[in-house]
mmCIF file with all atom_site columns, C-alpha atoms in Angstrom:
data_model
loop_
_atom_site.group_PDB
_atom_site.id
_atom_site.type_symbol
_atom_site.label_atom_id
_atom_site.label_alt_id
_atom_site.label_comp_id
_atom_site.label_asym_id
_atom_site.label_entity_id
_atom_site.label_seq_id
_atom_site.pdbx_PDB_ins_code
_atom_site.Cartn_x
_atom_site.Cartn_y
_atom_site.Cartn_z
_atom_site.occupancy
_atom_site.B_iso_or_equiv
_atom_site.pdbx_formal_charge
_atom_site.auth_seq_id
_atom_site.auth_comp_id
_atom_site.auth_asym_id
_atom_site.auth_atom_id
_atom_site.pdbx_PDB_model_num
ATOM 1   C CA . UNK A 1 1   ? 93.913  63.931  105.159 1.00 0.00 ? 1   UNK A CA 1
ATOM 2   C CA . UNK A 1 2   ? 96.735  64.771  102.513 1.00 0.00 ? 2   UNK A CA 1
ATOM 3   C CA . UNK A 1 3   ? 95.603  63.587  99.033  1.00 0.00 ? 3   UNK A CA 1
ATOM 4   C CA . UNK A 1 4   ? 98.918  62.930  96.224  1.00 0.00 ? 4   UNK A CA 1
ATOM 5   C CA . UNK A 1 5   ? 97.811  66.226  93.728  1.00 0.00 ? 5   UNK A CA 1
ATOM 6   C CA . UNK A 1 6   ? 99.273  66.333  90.404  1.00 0.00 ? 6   UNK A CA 1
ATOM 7   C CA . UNK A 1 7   ? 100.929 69.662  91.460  1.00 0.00 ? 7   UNK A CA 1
ATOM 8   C CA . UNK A 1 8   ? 103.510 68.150  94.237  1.00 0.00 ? 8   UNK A CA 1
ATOM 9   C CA . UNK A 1 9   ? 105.808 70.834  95.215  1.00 0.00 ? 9   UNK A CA 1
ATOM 10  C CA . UNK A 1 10  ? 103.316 73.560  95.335  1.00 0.00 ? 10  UNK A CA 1
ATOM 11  C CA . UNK A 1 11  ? 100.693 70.897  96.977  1.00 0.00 ? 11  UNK A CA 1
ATOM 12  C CA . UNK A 1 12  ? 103.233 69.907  99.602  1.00 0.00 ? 12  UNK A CA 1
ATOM 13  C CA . UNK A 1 13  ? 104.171 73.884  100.279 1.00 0.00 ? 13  UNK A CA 1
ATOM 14  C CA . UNK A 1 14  ? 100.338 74.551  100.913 1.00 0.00 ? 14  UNK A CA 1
ATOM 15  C CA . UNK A 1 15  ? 100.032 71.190  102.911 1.00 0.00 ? 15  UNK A CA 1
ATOM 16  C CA . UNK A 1 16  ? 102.845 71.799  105.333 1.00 0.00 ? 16  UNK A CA 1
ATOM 17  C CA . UNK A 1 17  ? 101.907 75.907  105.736 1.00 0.00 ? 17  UNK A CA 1
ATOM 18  C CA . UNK A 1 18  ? 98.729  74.894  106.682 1.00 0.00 ? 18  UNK A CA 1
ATOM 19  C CA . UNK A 1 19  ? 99.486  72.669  109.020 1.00 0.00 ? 19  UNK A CA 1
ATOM 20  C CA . UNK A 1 20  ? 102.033 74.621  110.639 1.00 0.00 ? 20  UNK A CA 1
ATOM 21  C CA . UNK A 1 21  ? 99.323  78.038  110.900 1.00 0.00 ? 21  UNK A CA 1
ATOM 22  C CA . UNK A 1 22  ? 96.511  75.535  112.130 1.00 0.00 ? 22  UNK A CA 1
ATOM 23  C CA . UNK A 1 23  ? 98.838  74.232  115.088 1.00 0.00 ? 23  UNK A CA 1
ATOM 24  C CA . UNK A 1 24  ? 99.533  71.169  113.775 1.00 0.00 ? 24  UNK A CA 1
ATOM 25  C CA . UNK A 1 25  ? 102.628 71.337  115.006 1.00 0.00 ? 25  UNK A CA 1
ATOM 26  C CA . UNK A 1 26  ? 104.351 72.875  118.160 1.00 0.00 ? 26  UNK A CA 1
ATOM 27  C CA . UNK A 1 27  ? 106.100 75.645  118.654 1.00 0.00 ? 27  UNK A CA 1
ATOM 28  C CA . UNK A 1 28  ? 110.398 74.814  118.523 1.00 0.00 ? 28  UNK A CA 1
ATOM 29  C CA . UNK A 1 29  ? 109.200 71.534  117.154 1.00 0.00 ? 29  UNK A CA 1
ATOM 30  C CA . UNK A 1 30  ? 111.867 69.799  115.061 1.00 0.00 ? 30  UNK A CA 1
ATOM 31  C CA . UNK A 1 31  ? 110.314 68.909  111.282 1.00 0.00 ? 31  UNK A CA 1
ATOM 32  C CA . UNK A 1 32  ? 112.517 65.799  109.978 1.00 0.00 ? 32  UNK A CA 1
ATOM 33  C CA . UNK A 1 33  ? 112.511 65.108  106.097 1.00 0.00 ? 33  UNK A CA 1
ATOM 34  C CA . UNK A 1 34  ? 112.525 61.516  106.346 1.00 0.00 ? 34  UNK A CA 1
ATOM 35  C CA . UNK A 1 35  ? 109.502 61.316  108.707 1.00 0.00 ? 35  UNK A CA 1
ATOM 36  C CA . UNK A 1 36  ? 107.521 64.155  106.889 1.00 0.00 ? 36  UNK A CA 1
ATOM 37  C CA . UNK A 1 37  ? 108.314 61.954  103.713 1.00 0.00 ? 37  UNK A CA 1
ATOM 38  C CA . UNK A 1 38  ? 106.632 59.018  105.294 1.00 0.00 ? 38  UNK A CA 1
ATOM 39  C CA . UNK A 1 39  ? 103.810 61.471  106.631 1.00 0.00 ? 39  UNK A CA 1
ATOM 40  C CA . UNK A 1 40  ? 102.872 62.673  103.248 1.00 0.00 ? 40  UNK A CA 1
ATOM 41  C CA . UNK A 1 41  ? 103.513 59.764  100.791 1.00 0.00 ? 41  UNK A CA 1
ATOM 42  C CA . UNK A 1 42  ? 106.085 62.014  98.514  1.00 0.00 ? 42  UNK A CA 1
ATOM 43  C CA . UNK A 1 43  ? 109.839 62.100  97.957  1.00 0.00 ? 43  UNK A CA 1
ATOM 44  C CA . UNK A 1 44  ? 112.213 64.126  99.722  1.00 0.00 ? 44  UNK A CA 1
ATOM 45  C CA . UNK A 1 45  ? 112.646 66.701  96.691  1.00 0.00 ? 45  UNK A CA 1
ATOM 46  C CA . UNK A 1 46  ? 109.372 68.362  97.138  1.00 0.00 ? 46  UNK A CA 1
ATOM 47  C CA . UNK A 1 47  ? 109.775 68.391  101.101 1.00 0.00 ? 47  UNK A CA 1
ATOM 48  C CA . UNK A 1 48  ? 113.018 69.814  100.760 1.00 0.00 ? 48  UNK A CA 1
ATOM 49  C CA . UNK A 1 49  ? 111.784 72.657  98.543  1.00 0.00 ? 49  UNK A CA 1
ATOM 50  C CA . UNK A 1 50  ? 108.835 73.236  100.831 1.00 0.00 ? 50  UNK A CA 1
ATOM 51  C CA . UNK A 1 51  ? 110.946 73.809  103.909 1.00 0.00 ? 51  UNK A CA 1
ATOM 52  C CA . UNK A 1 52  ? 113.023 76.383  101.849 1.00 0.00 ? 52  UNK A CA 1
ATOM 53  C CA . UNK A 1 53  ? 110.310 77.917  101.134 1.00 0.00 ? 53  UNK A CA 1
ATOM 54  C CA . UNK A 1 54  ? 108.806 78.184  104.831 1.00 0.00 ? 54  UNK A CA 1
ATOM 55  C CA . UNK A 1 55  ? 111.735 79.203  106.304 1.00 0.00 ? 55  UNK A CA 1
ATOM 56  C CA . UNK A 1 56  ? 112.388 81.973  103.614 1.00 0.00 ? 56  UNK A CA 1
ATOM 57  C CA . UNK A 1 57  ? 108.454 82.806  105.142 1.00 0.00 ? 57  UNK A CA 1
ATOM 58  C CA . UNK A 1 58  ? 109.117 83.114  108.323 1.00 0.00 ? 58  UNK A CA 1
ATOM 59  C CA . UNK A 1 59  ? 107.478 80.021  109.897 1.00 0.00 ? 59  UNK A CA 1
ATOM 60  C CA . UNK A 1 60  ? 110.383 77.773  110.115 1.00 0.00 ? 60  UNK A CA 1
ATOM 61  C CA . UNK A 1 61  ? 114.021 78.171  111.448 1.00 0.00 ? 61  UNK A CA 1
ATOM 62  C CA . UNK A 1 62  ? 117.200 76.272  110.547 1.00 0.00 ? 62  UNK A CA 1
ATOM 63  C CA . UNK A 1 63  ? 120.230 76.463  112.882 1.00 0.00 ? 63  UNK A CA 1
ATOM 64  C CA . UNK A 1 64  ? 123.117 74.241  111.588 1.00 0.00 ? 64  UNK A CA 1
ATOM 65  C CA . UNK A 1 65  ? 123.712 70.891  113.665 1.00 0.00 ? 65  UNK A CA 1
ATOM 66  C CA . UNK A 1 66  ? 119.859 70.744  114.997 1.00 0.00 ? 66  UNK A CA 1
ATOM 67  C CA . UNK A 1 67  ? 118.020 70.800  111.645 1.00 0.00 ? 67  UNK A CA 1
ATOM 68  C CA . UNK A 1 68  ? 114.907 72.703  110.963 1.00 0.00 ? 68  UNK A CA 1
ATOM 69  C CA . UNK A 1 69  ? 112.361 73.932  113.656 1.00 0.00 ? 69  UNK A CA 1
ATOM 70  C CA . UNK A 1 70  ? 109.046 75.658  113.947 1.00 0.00 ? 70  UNK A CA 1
ATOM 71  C CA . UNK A 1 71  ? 110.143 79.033  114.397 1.00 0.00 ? 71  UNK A CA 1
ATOM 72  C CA . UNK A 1 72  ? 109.688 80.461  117.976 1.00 0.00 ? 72  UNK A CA 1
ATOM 73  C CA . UNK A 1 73  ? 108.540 84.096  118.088 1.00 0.00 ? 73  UNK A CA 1
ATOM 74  C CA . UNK A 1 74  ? 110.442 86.313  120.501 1.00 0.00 ? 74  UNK A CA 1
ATOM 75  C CA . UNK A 1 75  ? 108.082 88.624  122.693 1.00 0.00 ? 75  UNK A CA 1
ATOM 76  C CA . UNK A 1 76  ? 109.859 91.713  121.371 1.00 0.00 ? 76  UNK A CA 1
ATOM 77  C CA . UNK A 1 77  ? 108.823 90.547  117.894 1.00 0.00 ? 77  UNK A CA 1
ATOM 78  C CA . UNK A 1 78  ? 105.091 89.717  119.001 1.00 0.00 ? 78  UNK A CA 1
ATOM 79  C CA . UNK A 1 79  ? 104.724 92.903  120.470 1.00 0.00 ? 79  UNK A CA 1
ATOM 80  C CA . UNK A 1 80  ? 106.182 94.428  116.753 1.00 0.00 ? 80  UNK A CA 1
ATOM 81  C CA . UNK A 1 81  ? 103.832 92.518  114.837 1.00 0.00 ? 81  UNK A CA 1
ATOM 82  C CA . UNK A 1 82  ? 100.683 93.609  116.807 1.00 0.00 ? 82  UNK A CA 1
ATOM 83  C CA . UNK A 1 83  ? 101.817 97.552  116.686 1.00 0.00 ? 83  UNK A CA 1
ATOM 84  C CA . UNK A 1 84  ? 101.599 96.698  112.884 1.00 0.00 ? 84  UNK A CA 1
ATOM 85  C CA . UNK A 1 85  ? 98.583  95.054  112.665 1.00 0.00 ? 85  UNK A CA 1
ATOM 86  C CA . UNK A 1 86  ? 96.280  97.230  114.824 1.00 0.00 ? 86  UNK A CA 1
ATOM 87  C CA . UNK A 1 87  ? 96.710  99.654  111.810 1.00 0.00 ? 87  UNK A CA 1
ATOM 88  C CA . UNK A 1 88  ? 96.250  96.755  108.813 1.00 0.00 ? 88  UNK A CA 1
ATOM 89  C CA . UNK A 1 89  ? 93.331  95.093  111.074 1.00 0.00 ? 89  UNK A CA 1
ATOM 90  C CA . UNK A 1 90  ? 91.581  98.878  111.141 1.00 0.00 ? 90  UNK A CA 1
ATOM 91  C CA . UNK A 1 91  ? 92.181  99.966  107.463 1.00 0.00 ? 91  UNK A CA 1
ATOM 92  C CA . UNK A 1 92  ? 91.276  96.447  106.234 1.00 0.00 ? 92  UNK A CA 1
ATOM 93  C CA . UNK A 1 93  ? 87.472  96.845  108.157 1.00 0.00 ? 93  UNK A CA 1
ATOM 94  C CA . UNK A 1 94  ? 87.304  100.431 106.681 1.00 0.00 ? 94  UNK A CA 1
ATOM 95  C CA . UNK A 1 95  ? 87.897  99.765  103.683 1.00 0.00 ? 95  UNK A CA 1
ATOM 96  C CA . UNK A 1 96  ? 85.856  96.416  103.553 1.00 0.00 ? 96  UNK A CA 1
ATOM 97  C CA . UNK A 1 97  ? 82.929  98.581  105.147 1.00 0.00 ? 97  UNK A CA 1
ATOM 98  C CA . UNK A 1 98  ? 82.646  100.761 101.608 1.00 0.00 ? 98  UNK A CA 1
ATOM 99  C CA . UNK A 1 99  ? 84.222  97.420  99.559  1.00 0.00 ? 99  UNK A CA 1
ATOM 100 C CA . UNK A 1 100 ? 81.962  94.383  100.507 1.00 0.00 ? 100 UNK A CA 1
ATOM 101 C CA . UNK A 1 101 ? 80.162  92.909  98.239  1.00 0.00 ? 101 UNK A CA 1
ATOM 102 C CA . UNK A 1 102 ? 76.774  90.585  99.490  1.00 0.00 ? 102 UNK A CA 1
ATOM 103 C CA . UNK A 1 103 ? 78.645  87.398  98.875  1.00 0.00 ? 103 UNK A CA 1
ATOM 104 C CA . UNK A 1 104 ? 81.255  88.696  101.149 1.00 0.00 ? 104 UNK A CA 1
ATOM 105 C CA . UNK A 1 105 ? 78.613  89.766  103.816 1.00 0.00 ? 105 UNK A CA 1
ATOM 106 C CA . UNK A 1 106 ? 77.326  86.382  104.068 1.00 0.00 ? 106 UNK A CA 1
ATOM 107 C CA . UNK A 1 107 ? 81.248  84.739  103.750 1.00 0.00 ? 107 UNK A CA 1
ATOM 108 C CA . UNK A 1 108 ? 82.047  86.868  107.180 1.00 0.00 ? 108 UNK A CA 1
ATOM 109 C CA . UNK A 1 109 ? 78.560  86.323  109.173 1.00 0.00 ? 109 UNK A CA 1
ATOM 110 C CA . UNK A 1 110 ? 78.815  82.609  107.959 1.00 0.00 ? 110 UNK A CA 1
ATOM 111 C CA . UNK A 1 111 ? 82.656  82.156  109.520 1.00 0.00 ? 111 UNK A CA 1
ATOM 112 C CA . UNK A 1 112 ? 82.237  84.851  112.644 1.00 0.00 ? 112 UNK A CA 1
ATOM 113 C CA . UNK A 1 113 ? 78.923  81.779  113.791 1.00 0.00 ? 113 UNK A CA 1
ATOM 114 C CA . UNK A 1 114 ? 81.275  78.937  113.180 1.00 0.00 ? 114 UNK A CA 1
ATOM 115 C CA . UNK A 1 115 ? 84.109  81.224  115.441 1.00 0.00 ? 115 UNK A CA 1
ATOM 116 C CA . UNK A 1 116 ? 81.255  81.833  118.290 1.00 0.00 ? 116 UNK A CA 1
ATOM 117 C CA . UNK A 1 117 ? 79.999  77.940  117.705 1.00 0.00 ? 117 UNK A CA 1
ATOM 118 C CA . UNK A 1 118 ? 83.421  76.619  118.401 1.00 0.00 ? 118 UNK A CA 1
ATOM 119 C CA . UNK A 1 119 ? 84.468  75.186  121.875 1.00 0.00 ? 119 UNK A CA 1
ATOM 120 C CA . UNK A 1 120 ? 86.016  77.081  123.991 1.00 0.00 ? 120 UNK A CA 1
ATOM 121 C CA . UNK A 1 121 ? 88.318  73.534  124.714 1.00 0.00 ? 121 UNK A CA 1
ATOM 122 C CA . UNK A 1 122 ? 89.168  73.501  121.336 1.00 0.00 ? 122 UNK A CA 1
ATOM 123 C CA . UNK A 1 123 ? 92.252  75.791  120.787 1.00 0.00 ? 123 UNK A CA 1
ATOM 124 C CA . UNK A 1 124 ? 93.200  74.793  117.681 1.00 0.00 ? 124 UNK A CA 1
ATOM 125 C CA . UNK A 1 125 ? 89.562  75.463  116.048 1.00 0.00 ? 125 UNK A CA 1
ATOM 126 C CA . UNK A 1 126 ? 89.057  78.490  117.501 1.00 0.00 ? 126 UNK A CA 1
ATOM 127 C CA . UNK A 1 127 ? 92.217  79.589  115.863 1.00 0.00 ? 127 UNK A CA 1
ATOM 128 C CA . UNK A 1 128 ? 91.702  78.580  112.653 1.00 0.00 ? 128 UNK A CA 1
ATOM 129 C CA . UNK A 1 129 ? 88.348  79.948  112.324 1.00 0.00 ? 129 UNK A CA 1
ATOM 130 C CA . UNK A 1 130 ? 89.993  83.323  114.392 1.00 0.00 ? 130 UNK A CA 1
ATOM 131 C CA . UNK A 1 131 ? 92.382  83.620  111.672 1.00 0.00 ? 131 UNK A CA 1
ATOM 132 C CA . UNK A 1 132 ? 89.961  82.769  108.740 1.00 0.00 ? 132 UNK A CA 1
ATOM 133 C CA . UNK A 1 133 ? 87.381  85.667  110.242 1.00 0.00 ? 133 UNK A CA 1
ATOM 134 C CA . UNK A 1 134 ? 90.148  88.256  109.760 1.00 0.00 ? 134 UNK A CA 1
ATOM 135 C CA . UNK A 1 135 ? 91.504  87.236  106.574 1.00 0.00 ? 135 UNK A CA 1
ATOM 136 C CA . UNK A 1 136 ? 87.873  87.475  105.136 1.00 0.00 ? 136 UNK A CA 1
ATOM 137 C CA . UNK A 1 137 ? 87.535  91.179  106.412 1.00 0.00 ? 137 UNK A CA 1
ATOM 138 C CA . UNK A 1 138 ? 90.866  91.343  104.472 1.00 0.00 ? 138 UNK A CA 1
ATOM 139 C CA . UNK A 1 139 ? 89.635  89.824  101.516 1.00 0.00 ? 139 UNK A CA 1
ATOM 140 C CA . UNK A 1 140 ? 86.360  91.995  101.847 1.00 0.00 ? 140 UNK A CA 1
ATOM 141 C CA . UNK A 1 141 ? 88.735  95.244  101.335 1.00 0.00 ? 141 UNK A CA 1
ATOM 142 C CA . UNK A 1 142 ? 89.231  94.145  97.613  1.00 0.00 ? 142 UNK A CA 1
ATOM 143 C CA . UNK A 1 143 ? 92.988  95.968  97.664  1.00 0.00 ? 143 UNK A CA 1
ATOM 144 C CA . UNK A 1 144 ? 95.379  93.250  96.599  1.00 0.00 ? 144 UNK A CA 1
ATOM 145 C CA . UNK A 1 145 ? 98.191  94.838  98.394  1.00 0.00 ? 145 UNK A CA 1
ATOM 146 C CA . UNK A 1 146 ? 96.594  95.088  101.808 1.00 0.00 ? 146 UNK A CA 1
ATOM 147 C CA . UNK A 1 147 ? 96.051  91.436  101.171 1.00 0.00 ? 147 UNK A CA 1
ATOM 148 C CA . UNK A 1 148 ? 99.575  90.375  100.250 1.00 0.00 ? 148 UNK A CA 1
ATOM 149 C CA . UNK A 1 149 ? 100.679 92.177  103.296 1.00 0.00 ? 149 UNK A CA 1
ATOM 150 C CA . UNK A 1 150 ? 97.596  90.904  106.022 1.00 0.00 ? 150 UNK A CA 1
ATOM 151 C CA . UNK A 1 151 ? 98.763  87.176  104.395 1.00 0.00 ? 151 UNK A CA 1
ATOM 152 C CA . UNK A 1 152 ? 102.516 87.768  105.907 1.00 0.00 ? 152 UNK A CA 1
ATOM 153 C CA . UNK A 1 153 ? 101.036 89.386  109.030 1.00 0.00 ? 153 UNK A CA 1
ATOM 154 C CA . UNK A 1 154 ? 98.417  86.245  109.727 1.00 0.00 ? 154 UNK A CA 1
ATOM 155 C CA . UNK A 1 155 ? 101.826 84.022  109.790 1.00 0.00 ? 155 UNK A CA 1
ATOM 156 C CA . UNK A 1 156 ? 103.628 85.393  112.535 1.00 0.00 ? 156 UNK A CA 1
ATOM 157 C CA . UNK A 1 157 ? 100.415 85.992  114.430 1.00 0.00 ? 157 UNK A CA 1
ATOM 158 C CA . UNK A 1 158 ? 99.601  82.536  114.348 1.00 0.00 ? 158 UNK A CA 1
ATOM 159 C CA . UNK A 1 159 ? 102.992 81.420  115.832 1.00 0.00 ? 159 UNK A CA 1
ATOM 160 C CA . UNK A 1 160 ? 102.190 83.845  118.163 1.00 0.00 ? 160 UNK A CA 1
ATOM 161 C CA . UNK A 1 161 ? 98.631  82.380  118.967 1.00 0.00 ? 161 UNK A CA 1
ATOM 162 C CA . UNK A 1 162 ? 100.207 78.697  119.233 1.00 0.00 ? 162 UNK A CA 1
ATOM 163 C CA . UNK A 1 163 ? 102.766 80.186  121.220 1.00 0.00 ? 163 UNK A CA 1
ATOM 164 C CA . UNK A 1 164 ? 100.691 81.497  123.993 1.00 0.00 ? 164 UNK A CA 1
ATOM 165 C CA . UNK A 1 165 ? 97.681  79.365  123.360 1.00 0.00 ? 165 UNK A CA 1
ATOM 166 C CA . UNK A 1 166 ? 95.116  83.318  124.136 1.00 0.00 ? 166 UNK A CA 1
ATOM 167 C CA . UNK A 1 167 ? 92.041  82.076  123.955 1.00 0.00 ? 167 UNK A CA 1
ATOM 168 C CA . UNK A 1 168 ? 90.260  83.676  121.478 1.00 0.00 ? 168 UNK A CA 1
ATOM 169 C CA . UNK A 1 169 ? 86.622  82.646  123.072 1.00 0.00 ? 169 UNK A CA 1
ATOM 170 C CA . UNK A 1 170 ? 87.681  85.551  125.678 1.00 0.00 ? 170 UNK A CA 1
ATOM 171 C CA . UNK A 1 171 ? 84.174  87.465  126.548 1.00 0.00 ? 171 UNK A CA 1
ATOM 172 C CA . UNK A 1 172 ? 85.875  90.580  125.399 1.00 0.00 ? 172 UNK A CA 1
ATOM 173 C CA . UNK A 1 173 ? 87.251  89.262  121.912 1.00 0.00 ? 173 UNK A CA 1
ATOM 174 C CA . UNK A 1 174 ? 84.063  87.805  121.007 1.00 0.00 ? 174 UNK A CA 1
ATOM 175 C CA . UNK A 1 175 ? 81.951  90.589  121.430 1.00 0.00 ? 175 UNK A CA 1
ATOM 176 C CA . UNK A 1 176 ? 84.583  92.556  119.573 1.00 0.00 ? 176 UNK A CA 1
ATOM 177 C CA . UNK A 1 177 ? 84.320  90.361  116.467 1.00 0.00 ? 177 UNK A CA 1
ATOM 178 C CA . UNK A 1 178 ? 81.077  91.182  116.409 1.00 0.00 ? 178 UNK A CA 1
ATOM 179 C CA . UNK A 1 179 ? 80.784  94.918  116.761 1.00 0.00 ? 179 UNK A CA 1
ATOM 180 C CA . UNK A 1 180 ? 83.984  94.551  113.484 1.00 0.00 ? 180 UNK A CA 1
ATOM 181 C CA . UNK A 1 181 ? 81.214  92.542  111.678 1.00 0.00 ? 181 UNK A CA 1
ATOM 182 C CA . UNK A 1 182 ? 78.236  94.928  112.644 1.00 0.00 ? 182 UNK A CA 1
ATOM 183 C CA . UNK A 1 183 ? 80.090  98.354  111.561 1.00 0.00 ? 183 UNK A CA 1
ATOM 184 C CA . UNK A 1 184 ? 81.741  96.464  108.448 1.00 0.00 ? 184 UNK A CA 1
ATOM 185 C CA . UNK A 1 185 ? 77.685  95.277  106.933 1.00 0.00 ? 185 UNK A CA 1
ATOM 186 C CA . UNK A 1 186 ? 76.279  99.144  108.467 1.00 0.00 ? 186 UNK A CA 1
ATOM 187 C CA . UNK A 1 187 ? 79.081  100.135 105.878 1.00 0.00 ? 187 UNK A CA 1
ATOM 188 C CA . UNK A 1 188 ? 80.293  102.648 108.874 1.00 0.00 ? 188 UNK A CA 1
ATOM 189 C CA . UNK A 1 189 ? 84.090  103.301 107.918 1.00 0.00 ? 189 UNK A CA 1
ATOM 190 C CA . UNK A 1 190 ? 85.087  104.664 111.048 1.00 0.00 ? 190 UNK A CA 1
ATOM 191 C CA . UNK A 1 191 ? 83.343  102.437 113.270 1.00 0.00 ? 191 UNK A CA 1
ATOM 192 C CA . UNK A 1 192 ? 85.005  99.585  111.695 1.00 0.00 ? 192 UNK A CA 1
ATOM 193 C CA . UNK A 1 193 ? 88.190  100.766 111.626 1.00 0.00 ? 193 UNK A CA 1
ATOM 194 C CA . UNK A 1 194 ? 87.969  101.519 115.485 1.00 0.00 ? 194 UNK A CA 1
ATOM 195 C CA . UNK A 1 195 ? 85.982  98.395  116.184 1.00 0.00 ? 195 UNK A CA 1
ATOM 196 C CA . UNK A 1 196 ? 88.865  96.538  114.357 1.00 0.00 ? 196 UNK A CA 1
ATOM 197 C CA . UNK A 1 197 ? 92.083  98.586  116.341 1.00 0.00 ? 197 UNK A CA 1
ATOM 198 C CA . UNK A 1 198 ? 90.502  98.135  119.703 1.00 0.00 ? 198 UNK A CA 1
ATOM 199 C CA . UNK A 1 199 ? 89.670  94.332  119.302 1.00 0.00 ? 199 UNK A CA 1
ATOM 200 C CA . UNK A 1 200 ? 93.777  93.665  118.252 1.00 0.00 ? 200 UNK A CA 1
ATOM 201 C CA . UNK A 1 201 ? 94.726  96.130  120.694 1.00 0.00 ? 201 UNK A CA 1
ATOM 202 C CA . UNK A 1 202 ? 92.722  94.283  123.710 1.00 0.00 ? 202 UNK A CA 1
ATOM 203 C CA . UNK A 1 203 ? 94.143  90.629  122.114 1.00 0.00 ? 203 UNK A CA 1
ATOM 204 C CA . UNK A 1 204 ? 97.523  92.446  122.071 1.00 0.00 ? 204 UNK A CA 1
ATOM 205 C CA . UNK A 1 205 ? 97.593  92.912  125.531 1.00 0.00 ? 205 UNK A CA 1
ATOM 206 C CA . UNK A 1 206 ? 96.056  89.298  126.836 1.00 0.00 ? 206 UNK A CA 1
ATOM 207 C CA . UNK A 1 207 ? 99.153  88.436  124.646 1.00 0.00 ? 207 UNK A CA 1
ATOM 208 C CA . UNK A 1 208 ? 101.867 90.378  125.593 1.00 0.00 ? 208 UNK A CA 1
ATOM 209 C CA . UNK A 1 209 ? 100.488 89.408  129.323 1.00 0.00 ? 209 UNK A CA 1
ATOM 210 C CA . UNK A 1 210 ? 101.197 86.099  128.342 1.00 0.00 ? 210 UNK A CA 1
ATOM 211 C CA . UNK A 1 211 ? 104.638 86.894  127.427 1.00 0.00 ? 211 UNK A CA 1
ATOM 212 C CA . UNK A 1 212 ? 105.463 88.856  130.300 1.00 0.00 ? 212 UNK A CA 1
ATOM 213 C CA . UNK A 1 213 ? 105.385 92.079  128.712 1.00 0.00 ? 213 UNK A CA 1
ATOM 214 C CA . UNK A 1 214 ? 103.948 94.915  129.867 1.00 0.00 ? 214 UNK A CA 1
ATOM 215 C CA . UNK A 1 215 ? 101.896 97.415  127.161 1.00 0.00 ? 215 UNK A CA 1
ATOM 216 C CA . UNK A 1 216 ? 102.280 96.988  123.582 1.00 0.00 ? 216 UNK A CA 1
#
């Protein structure tokens, strides 16, 4: 549920990105002013500003005549944007294995349950909490520009994800999280960096499988 914040545009920007990364909305889906407006109780200024600002991000496409979009991720580019993040996802766990701190520990075990807890009919959950599990490892590296960069990264793989609609409760994936988790807490650098590359390169491929491309 949308609350009216004191802080409107940056409220509505955080609102609408959310939304959009949590599958709110689908893919090549056209977002109107006037009904997101209505939607979120606000005038069309801080709407406005908020599309800018997603489409300058990458999540949303305008194309002149046909208005503004959910931007549709080409296979070419989905198979660019895992090449780069089997190297973020593996530095991230190695440096999170020597940068954790206990509160972080408990953040990851605490989200990886709620992952494995999820339904395996419930797409949208599982790819929410997928998403949140990986941005914690990122947030466990403590290295501000790895986390600036995994934040553009998680965009574009999340229009990937609603794209193809993976499931991330593949037997596989899950275990993978797990062995990430396990080597990041035994503070095991290597393992976790490994244990982090194979798990996006085995998603990679269920993906690019998806979109009828062979190899990544």
């Amino acid at each position: 549920m949308f609350t009216r914040p004191t802080l409107i545009r940056e409220s509505v920007y955080d609102h609408l990105r959310d939304a959009i990364l949590n599958g709110e909305f689908q893919p090549a889906e056209r977002l109107g002013e006037v009904e997101l407006t209505e939607r979120l109780g606000v005038s069309r200024t801080p709407i406005r500003e908020a599309i800018g600002r997603l489409t300058q991000d990458g999540l949303l496409e305008s194309t002149p005549g046909r208005g503004v979009r959910i931007r549709v991720v080409s296979a070419h580019e989905a198979q660019s944007a895992y090449v780069v993040r089997e190297t973020l996802d593996g530095l991230a766990a190695a440096l999170a294995a020597t940068a954790h701190t206990d509160a972080d520990a408990g953040a990851l075990e605490a989200t990886l349950r709620e992952l494995e807890a999820a339904s395996s009919e419930d797409y949208r959950e599982q790819t929410r909490l997928d998403l949140a599990f990986h941005r914690r490892i990122a947030q466990a590296a403590h290295n501000l520009p790895l986390l600036d960069l995994a934040r553009d990264l998680e965009q574009r793989i999340a229009l990937v994800k609603h794209q193809t609609r993976v499931y991330n409760s593949h037997p596989q994936t899950a275990a993978q999280h797990r062995a990430i988790l396990q080597a990041v807490l035994a503070r095991d650098q290597e393992a976790a960096r490994e244990a982090a590359a194979l798990h996006v390169r085995t998603f990679a491929a269920l993906v690019m499988e998806n979109l009828g491309v062979d190899g990544v």
